[in-house]
CSV table of C-alpha atoms and ligand atoms in Angstrom, one decimal:
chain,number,residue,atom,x,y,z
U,217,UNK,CA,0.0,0.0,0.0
U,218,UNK,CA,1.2,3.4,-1.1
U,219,UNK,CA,1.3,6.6,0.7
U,220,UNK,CA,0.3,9.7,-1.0
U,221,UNK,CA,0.4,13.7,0.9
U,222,UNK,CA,-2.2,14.5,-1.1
U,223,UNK,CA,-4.6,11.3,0.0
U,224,UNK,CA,-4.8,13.1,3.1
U,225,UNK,CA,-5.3,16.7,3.8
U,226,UNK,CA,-1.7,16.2,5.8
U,227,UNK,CA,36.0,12.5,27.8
U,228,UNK,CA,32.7,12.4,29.5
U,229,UNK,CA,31.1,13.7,32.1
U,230,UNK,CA,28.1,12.9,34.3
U,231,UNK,CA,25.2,15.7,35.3
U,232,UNK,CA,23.5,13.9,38.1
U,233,UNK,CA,20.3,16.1,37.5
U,234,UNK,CA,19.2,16.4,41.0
U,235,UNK,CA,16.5,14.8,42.8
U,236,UNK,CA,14.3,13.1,40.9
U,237,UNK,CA,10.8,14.0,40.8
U,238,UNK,CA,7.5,13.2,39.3
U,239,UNK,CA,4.8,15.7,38.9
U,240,UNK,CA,1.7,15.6,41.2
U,241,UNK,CA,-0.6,13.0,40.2
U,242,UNK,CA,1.3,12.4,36.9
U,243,UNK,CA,2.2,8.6,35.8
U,244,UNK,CA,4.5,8.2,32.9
U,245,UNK,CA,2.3,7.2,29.7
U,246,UNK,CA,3.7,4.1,29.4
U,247,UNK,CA,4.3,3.0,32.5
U,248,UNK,CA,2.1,0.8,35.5
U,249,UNK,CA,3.6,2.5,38.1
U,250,UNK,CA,4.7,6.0,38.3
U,251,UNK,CA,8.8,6.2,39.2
U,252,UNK,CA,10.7,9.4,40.2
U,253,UNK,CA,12.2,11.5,37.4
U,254,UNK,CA,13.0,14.7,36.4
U,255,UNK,CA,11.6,16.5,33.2
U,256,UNK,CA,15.0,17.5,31.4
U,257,UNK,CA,16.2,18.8,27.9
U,258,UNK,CA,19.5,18.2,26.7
U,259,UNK,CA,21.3,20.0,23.6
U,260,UNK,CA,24.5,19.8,21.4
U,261,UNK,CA,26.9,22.8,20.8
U,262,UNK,CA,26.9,26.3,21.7
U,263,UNK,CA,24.3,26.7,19.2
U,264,UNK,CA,22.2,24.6,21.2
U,265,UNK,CA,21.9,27.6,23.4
U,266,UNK,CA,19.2,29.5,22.4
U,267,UNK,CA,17.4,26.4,20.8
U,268,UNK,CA,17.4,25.1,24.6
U,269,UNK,CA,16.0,28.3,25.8
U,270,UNK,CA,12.8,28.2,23.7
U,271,UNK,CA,12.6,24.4,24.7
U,272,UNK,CA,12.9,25.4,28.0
U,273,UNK,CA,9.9,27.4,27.9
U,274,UNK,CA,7.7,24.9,26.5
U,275,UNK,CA,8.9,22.4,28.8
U,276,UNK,CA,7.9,24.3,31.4
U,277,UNK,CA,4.5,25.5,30.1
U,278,UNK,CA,3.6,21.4,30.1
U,279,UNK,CA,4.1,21.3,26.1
U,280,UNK,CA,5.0,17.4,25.0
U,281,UNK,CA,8.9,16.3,24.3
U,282,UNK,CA,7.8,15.9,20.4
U,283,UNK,CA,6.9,19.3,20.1
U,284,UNK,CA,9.8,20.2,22.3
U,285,UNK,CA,12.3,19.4,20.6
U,286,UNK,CA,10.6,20.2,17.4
U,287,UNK,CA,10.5,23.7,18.0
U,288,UNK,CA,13.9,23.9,20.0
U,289,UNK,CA,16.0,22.4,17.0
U,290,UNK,CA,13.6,25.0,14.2
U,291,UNK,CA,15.7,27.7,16.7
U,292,UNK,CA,18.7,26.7,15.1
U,293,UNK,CA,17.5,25.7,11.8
U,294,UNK,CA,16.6,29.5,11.0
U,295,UNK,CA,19.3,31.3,12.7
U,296,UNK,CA,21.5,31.8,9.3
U,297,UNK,CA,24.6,33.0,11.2
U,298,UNK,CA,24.4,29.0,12.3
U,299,UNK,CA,26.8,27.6,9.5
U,300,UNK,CA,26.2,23.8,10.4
U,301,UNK,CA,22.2,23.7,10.2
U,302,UNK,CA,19.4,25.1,8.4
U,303,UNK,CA,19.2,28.5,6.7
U,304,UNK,CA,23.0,29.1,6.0
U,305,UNK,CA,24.5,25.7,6.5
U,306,UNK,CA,27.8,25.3,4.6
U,307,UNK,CA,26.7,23.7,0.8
U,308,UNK,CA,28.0,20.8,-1.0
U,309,UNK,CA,31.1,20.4,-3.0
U,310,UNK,CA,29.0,21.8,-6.0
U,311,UNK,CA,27.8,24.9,-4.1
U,312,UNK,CA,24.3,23.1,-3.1
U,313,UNK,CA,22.9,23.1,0.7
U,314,UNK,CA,21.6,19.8,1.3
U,315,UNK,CA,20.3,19.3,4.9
U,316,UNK,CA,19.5,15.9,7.2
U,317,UNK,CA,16.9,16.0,9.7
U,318,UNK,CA,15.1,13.3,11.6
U,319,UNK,CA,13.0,12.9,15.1
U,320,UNK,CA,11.2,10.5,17.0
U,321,UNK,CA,8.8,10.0,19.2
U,322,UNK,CA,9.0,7.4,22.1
U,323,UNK,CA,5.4,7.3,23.0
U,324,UNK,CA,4.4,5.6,19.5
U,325,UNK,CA,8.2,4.4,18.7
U,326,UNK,CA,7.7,6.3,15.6
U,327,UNK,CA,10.1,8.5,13.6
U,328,UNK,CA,10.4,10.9,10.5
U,329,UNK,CA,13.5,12.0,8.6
U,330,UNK,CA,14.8,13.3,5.3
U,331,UNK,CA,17.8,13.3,3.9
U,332,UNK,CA,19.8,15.9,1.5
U,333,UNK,CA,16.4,17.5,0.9
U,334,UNK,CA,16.9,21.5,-0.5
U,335,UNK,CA,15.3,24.7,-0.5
U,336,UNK,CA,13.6,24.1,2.9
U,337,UNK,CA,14.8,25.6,6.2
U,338,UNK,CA,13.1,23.5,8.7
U,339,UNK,CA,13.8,19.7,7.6
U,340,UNK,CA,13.4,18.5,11.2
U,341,UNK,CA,9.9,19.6,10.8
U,342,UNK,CA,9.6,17.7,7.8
U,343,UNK,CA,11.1,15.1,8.7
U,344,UNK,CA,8.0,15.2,11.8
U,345,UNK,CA,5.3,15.4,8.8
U,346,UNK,CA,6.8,12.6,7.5
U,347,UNK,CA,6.2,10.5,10.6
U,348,UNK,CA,2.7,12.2,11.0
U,349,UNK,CA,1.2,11.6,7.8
U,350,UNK,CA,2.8,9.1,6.2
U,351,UNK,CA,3.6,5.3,7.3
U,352,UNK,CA,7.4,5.7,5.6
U,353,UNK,CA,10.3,6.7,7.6
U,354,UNK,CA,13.2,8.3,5.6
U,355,UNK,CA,12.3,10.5,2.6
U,356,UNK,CA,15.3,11.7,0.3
U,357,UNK,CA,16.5,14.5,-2.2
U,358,UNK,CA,13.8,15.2,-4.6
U,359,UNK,CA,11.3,13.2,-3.6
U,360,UNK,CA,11.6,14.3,0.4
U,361,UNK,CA,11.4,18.0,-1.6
U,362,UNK,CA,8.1,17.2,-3.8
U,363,UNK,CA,6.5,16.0,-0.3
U,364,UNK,CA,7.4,19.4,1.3
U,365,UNK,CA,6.2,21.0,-1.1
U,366,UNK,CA,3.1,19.1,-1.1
U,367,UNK,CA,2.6,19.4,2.7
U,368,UNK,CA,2.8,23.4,2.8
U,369,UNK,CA,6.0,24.2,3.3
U,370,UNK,CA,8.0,27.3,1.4
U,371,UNK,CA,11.2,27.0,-0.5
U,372,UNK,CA,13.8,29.4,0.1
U,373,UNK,CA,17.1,29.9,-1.1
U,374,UNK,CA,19.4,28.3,1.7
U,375,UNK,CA,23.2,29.9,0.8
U,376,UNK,CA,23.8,32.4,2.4
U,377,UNK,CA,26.3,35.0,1.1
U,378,UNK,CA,28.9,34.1,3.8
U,379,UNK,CA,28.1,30.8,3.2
U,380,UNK,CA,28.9,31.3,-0.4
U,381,UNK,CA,31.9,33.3,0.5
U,382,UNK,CA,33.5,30.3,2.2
U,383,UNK,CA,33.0,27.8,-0.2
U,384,UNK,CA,34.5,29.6,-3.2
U,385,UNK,CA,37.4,30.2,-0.6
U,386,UNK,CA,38.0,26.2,-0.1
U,387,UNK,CA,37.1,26.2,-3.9
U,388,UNK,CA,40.4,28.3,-4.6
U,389,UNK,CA,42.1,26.0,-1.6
U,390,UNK,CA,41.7,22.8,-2.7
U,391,UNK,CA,44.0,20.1,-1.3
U,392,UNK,CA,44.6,17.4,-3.8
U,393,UNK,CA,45.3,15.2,0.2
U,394,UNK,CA,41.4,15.7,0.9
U,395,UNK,CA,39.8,13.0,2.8
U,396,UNK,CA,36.2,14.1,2.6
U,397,UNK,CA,35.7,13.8,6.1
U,398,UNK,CA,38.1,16.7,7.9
U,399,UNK,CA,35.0,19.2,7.4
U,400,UNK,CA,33.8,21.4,9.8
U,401,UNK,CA,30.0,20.2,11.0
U,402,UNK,CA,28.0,20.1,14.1
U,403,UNK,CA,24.6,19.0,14.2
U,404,UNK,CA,22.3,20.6,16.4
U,405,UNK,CA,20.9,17.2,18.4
U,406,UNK,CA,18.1,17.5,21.2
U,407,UNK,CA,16.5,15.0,23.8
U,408,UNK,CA,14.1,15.9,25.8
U,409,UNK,CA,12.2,14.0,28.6
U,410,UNK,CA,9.0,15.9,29.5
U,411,UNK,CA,6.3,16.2,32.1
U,412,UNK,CA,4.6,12.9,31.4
U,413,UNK,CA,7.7,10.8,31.8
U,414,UNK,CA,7.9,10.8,27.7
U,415,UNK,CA,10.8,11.0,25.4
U,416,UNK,CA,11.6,12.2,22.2
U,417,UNK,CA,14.2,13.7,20.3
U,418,UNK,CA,15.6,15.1,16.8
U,419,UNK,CA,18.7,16.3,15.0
U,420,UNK,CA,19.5,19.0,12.2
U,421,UNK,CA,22.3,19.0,10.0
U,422,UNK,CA,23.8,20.2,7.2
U,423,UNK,CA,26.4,17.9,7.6
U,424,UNK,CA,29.9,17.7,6.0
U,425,UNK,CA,30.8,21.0,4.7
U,426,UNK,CA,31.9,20.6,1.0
U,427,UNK,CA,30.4,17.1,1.4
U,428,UNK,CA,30.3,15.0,-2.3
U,429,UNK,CA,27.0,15.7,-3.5
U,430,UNK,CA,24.4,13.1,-2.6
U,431,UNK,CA,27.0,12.2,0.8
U,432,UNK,CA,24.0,11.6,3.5
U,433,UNK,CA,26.0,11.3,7.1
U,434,UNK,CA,24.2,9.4,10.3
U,435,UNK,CA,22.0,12.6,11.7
U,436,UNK,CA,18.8,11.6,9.7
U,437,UNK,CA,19.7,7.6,10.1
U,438,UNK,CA,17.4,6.3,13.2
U,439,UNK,CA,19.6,4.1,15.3
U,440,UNK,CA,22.8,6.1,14.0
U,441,UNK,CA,22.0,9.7,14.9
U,442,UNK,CA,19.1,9.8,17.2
U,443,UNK,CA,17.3,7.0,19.1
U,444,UNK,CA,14.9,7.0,21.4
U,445,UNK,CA,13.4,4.0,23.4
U,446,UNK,CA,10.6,5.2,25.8
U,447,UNK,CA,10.8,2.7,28.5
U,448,UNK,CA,14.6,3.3,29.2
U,449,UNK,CA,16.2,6.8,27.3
U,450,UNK,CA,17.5,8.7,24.7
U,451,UNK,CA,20.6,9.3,22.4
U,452,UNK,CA,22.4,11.4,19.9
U,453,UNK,CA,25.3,12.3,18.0
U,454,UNK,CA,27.2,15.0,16.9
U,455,UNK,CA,30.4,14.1,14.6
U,456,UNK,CA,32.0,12.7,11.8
U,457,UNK,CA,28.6,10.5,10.7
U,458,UNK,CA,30.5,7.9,8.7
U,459,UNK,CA,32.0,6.9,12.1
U,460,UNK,CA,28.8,6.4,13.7
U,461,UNK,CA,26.7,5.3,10.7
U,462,UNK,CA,29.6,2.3,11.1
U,463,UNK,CA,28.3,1.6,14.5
U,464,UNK,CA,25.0,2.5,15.3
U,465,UNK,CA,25.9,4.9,18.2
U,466,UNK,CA,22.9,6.1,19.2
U,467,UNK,CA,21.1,2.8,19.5
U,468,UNK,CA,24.2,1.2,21.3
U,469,UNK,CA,23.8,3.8,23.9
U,470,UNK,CA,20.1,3.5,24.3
U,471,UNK,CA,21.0,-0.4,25.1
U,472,UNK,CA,23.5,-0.2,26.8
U,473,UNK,CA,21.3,2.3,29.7
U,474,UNK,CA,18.5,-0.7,28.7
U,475,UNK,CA,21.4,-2.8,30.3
U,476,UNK,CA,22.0,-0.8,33.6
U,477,UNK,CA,24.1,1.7,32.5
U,478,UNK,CA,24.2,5.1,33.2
U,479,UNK,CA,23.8,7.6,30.8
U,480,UNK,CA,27.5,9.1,31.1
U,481,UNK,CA,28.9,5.2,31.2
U,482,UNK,CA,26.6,4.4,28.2
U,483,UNK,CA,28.2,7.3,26.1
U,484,UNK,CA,32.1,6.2,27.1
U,485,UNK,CA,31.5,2.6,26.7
U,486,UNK,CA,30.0,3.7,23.1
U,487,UNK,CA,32.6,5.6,22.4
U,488,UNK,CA,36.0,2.9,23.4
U,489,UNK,CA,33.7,0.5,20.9
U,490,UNK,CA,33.6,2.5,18.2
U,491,UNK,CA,37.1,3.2,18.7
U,492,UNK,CA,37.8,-0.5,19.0
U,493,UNK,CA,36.4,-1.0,15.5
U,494,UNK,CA,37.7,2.1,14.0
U,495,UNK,CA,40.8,3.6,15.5
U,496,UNK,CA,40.4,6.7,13.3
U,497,UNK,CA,37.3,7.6,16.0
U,498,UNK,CA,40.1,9.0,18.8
U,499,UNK,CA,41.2,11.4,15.7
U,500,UNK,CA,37.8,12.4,14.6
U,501,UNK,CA,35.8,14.5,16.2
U,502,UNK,CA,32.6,13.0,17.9
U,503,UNK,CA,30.1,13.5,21.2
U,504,UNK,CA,27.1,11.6,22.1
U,505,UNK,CA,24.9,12.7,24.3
U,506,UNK,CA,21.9,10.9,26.5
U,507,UNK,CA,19.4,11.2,28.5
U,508,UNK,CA,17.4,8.2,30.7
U,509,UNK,CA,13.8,7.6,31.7
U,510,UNK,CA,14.6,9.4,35.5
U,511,UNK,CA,16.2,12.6,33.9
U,512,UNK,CA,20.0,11.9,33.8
U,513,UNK,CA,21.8,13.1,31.4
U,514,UNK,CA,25.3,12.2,30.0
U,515,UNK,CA,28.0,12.9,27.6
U,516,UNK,CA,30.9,11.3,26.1
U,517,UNK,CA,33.1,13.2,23.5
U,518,UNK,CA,36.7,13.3,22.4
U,519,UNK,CA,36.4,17.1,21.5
U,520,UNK,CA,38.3,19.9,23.4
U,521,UNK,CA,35.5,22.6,21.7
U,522,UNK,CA,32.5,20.3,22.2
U,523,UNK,CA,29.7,21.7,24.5
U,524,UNK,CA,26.2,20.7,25.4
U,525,UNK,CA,23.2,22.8,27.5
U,526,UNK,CA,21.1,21.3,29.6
U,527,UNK,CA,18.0,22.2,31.2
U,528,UNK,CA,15.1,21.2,33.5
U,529,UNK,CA,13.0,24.1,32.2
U,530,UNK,CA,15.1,26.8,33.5
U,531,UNK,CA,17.7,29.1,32.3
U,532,UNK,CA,20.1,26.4,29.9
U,533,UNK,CA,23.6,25.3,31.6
U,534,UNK,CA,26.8,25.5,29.9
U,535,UNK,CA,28.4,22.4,30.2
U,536,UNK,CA,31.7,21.6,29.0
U,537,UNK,CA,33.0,18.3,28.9
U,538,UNK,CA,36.3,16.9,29.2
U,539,UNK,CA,37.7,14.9,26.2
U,540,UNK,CA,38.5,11.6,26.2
U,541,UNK,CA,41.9,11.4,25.1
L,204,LIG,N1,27.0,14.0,12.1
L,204,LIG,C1,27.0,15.0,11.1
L,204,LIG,C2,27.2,14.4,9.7
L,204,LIG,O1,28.1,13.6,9.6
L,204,LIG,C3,27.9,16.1,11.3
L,204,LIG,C4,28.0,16.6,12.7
L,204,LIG,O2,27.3,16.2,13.6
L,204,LIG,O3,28.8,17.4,13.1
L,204,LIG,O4,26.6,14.8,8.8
């Protein structure tokens, strides 16, 4: 059976987040018994500042964790002094911005995403009308465009002039030693447990700078970029995606907390495996980050510039991990 749009109208470090708490006669969704935990938001890069602020506001005004982190990671998308997502991402090796999106929702383990789709600012909200009114997963390139287009949303020229600026620059540059991966990229990623004891999260990217055209990296891959598994927690990535795409990060992490781990453990113990597969990993840039079914969050990265915010629906933290080396 087919599914048409128009058939329907459409180093690591550990932040112990304090005591755990659940709200006044609230019971997780999906749970028999209520257990302590604390609503929480967690966001990659110093970009994920203000994206974690407007989160923080819905969080606390009792909005869901889909529409959270929906709206948190738009934030970012259309901020075009953000050269790594959205409006004025860096383009392609042919000048072309092509962005990855995905997010999921852990009450109906169901997810959207789209991959080197153009023209559109906000793929992560795509990427959600993908999971919302279709049955399919993972839309790409012109198709994942036609169904934009078909579900309301505008096209807009996405290069910016700086961003135009700096690829003619690496144009002029280029090394004939390229390895297509030494790019700079970092994917806005958020996870957000709410209210209700429900998770969710989504990631934004434009990936690779001066990527091969058609490259698609592990940010809209479910299981690679994002997972999210209701009954124990959520992860992300931020990183080179070949690297993760290679091991599944984000799912490992969401089984290994499924296993007893703690979010922080979960992200290290991710991150020495994928580094026992693929020693290139300590070289490459990469951070996970996670968040478990109480509230506690975690991070793993072997980045001396990586940060994430955090937030319980207050003011974001800063928090700046320290590498693994
Ligand atoms: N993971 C992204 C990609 O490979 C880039 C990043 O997160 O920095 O496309």
């Amino acid at each position: 059976m087919t599914h048409h749009v128009s058939r329907r109208s459409f180093l690591s470090t550990t932040l112990l987040v304090g005591a755990a708490g659940a709200l006044p006669g609230e019971a997780a969704s999906d749970r028999d018994e209520a257990k302590p935990f604390k609503p929480g938001i967690i966001t990659t890069w110093e970009h994920g500042r203000p994206a974690t602020e407007t989160a923080a506001r819905h969080l606390k005004n009792g909005v869901c964790a889909l529409d959270v982190v929906e709206k948190g990671v738009n934030v970012c998308e259309d901020d075009p002094s953000v050269t790594s997502v959205g409006l004025g991402g860096l383009p392609d090796e042919n000048g072309v911005v092509t962005l990855d999106a995905c997010i999921m929702d852990g009450r109906r383990h169901r997810a959207g995403a789209v991959a080197g789709l153009q023209n559109i600012r906000n793929p992560v909200s795509v990427a959600r009308q993908v999971m919302e009114l279709t049955r399919h997963v993972l839309l790409v390139g012109d198709g994942a465009l036609d169904f934009a287009r078909k579900a309301g949303f505008q096209e807009q020229n996405l290069l910016t002039e700086h961003a135009r600026q700096r690829w003619l620059e690496w144009r002029q540059n280029l090394n004939p030693d390229d390895n297509w991966i030494d790019r700079t990229h970092d994917t806005v990623t958020m996870l957000c447990l709410d209210g209700r004891g429900d998770l969710a999260g989504a990631c934004s990217t434009s990936g690779l700078a001066w990527k091969i055209h058609g490259r698609v990296g592990d940010s809209p891959i479910i299981g690679a970029g994002l997972y999210v598994d209701n009954e124990v927690g959520a992860a992300g990535a931020t990183g080179v995606g070949e690297l993760v795409l290679q091991t599944l990060t984000s799912f490992t992490i969401v089984e290994l907390m499924r296993h007893g781990r703690a979010p922080h453990e979960a992200c290290r113990e991710a991150f020495e495996r994928m580094c026992a597969k693929i020693p290139e990993a300590r070289t490459t840039q990469e951070a996970f980050i996670a968040i478990d079914k109480q509230g506690r969050v975690g991070c793993a990265t072997n980045s001396e510039t990586f940060v994430f915010y955090y937030s319980d629906g207050g003011p974001p933290e800063r928090n700046k991990p320290i590498p693994i080396s």
